[in-house]
XYZ file of C-alpha atoms in Angstrom:
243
model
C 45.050 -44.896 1.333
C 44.901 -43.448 4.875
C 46.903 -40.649 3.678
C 44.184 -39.778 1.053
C 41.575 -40.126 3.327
C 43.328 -37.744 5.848
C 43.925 -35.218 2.841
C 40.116 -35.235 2.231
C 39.412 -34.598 5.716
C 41.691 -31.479 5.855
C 40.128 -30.499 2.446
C 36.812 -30.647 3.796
C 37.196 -28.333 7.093
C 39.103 -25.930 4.870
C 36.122 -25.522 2.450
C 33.879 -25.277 5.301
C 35.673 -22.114 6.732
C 36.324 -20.781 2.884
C 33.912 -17.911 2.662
C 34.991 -17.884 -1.367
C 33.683 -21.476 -1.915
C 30.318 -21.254 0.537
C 29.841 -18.106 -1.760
C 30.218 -19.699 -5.026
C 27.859 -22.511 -3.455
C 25.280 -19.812 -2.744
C 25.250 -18.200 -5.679
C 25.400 -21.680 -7.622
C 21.696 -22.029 -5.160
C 20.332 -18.545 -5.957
C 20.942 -18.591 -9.820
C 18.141 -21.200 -10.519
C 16.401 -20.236 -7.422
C 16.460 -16.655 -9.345
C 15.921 -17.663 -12.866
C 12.737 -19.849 -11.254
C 10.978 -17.041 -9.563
C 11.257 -15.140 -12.493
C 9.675 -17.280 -14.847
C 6.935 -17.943 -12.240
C 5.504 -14.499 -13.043
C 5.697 -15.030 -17.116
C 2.223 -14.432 -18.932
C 0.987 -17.766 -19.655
C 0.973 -17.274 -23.398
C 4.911 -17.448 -23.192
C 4.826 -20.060 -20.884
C 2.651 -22.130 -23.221
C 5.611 -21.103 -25.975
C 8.189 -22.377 -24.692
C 6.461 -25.710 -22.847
C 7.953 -27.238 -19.891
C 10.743 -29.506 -21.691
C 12.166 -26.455 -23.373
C 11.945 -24.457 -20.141
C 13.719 -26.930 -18.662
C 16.629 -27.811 -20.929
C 17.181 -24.492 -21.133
C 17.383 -23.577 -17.040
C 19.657 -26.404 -16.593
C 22.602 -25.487 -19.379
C 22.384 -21.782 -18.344
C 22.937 -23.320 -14.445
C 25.581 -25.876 -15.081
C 27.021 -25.295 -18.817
C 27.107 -21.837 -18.508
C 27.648 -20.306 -14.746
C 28.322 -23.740 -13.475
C 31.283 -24.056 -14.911
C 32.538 -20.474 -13.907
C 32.177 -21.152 -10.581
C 33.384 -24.352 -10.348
C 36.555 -23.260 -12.027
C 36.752 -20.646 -9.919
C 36.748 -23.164 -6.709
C 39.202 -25.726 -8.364
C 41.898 -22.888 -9.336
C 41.379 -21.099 -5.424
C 42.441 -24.738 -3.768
C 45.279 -24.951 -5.637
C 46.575 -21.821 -6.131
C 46.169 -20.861 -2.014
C 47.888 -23.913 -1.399
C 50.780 -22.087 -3.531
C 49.950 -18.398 -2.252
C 50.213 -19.702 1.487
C 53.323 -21.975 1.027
C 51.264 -24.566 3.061
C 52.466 -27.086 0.149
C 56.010 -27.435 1.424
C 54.780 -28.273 4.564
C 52.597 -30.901 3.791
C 54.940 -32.477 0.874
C 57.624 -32.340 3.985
C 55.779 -36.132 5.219
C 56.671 -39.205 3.969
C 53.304 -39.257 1.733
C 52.542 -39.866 -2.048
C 52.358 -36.111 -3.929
C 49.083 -37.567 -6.106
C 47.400 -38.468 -2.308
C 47.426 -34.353 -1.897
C 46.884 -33.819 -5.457
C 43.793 -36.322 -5.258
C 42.272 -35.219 -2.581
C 42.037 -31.896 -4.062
C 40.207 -33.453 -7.018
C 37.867 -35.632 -5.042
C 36.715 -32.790 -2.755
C 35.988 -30.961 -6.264
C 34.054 -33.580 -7.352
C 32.045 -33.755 -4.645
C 31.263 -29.823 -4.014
C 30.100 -30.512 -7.956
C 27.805 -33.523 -6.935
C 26.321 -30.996 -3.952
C 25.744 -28.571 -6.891
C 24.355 -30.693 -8.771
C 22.265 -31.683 -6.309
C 20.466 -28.175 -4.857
C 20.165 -27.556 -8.689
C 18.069 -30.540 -8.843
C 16.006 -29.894 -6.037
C 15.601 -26.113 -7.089
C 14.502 -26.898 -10.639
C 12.522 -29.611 -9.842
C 9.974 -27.836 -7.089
C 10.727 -25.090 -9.895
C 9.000 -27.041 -12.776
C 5.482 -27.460 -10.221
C 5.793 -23.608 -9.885
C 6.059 -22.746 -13.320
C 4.456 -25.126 -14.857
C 1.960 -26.368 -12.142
C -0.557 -28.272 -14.808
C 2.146 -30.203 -16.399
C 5.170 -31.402 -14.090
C 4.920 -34.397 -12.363
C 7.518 -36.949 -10.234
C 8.317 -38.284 -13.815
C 9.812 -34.628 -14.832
C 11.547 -34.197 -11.592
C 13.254 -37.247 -12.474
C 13.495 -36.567 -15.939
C 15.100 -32.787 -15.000
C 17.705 -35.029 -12.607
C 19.139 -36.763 -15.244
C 19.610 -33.519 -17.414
C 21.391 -32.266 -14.347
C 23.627 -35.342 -13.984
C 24.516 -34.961 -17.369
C 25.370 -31.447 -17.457
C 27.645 -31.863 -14.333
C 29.244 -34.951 -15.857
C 29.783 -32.763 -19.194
C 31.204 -29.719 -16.921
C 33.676 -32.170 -15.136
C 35.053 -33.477 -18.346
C 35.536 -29.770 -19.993
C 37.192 -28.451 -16.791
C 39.469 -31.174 -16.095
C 42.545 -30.004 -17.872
C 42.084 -26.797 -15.710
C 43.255 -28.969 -12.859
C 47.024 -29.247 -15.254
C 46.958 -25.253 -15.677
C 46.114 -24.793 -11.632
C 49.547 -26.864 -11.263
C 51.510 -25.105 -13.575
C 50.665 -21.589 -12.494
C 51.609 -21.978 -9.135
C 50.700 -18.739 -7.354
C 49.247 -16.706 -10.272
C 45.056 -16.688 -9.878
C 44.539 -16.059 -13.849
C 45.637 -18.332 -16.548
C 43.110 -21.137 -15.418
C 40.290 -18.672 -14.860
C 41.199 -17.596 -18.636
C 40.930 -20.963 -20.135
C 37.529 -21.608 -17.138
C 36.186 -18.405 -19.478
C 37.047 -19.218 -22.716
C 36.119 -22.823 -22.565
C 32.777 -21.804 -21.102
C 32.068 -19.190 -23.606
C 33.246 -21.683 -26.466
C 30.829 -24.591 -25.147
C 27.649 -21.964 -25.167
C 28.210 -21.604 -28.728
C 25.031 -23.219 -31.332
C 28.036 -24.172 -34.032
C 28.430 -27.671 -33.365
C 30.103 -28.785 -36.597
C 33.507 -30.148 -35.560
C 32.509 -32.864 -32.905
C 36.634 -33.453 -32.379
C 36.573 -30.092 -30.381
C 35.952 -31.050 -26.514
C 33.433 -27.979 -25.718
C 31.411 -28.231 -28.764
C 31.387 -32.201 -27.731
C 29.549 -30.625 -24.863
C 27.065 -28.430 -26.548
C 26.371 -31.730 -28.818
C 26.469 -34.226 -26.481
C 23.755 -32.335 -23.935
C 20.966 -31.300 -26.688
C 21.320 -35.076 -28.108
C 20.269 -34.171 -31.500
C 23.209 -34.810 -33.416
C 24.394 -37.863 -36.464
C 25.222 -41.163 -34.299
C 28.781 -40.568 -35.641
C 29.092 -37.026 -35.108
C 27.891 -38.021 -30.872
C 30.182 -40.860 -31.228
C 33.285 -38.297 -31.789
C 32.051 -36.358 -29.738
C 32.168 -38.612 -26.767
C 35.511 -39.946 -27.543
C 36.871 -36.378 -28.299
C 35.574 -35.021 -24.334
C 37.073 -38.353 -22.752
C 40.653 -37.824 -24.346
C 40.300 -34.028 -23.511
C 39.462 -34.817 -19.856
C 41.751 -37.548 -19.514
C 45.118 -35.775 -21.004
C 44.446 -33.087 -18.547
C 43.925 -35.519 -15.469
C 47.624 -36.972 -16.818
C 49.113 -33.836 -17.385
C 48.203 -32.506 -13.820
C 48.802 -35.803 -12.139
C 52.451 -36.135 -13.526
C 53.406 -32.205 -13.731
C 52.560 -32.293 -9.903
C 54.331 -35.188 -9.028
C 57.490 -33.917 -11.091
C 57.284 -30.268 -10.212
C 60.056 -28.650 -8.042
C 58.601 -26.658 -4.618
C-alpha cells in the first residue's frame, strides 16, 4: 500500500514538470472554452435551431468522445512509454516492490488527470450554456450538463483502457497505442450503431441513450468486458514482461 501511495506521489511531481501533459490539459481547457465563444456570436435563429439540450450534447461528445480521448491517449501512452525511453523502469523495478504498485499508480494518476478534465469541461460548458443560451440555462442544466460530462469520461475510460495493454507491450515505440487511441476514436464518432457487441459503438449508443433496452444492455456488457480484458492484459503482461 505505501509503495502505491509513494508511486502516486512520484507520478504526480512528474506530471507537474511534464510540459506534454500541462499542454494536453490546456488544450483539453481551450477546446470548449473555444467551441463556447464561438457559438456565443451565432445569429439567434440558429441558436433557436439547435436549442440548448442539443447544443449541449453535442459540445460535450466533440470535448470528451472525440478530442478527449486523443489527448488522453496521448498522456497514458507518454507515461509509459518515457518510463521505457528513459530506462527509469529498471531502476525502480530494482526495489523490493510489487510491479502492479508501479503499474497502478500509472493508472490512478490517469484517472485522475481524466476526473480534472472532466472537471474544467464542466465548469467551461456550464458558465458556457448562460452565455449562449442566457434565457434558458439554469443551475438545473449545469447539473444536468455535469452528468453528460461524467458519463462521457466514464465512456472514454472504458474505450481507452486496453490502450494501457498496448503501452506495455510496445515498450519504447510512441505509435501503436496512438494508432489504436485514433482508430478507436474515429470508430466511436461514427452514427452506425447497429452491432451493440462492438465496444466503441457501445459508446456512441450508450451516450445518446436512445437505443432498444437490449441493444443498451449489450452494449454495456460489451464496453465492461472490453475495458476489463485490457486492464488484465496490461496488469499481467507487465508483471510477466522481461526488462
Amino acid at each position: 500500500m505505501w509503495a502505491l501511495l509513494d508511486f502516486i506521489a512520484a507520478e504526480l511531481l512528474k506530471l507537474k514538470n511534464n510540459r506534454l501533459v500541462l499542454a494536453a490539459t490546456l488544450l483539453a481547457l481551450l477546446i470548449p472554452a473555444g467551441m463556447v465563444w464561438q457559438d456565443s456570436g451565432r445569429p439567434d435563429w440558429w441558436l433557436e435551431a439547435i436549442g440548448l439540450e442539443s447544443w449541449a450534447q453535442a459540445e460535450v461528445q466533440t470535448s470528451l468522445l472525440i478530442i478527449g480521448p486523443i489527448l488522453s491517449g496521448f498522456v497514458l501512452t507518454h507515461m509509459i512509454q518515457l518510463e521505457y525511453s528513459e530506462r527509469t523502469i529498471i531502476s525502480m523495478l530494482t526495489a523490493p516492490v510489487p510491479r502492479k504498485a508501479l503499474l497502478g499508480s500509472k493508472l490512478i494518476v490517469w484517472l485522475l488527470w481524466n476526473a480534472v478534465i472532466a472537471l474544467e469541461t464542466w465548469i467551461v460548458l456550464a458558465v458556457g450554456s448562460y452565455i449562449v443560451y442566457p434565457d434558458a440555462a439554469s443551475a438545473a442544466t449545469a447539473l444536468w450538463i455535469g452528468s453528460l460530462v461524467g458519463k462521457c469520461t466514464l465512456l472514454s475510460i472504458g474505450l481507452l483502457l486496453p490502450v494501457l495493454a498496448v503501452s506495455v507491450w510496445q515498450r519504447k515505440l510512441f505509435y501503436p497505442s496512438l494508432l489504436l487511441v485514433f482508430f478507436l476514436t474515429m470508430l466511436s464518432a461514427l452514427t452506425y450503431q447497429t452491432y451493440p457487441v462492438l465496444p466503441f459503438m457501445a459508446v456512441n449508443m450508450l451516450f445518446n441513450g436512445s437505443a432498444p433496452a437490449a441493444y443498451m444492455l449489450t452494449a454495456k456488457i460489451s464496453l465492461t468486458l472490453w475495458a476489463t480484458a485490457g486492464l488484465c492484459a496490461a496488469l499481467v503482461s507487465f508483471d510477466r514482461q522481461a526488462l
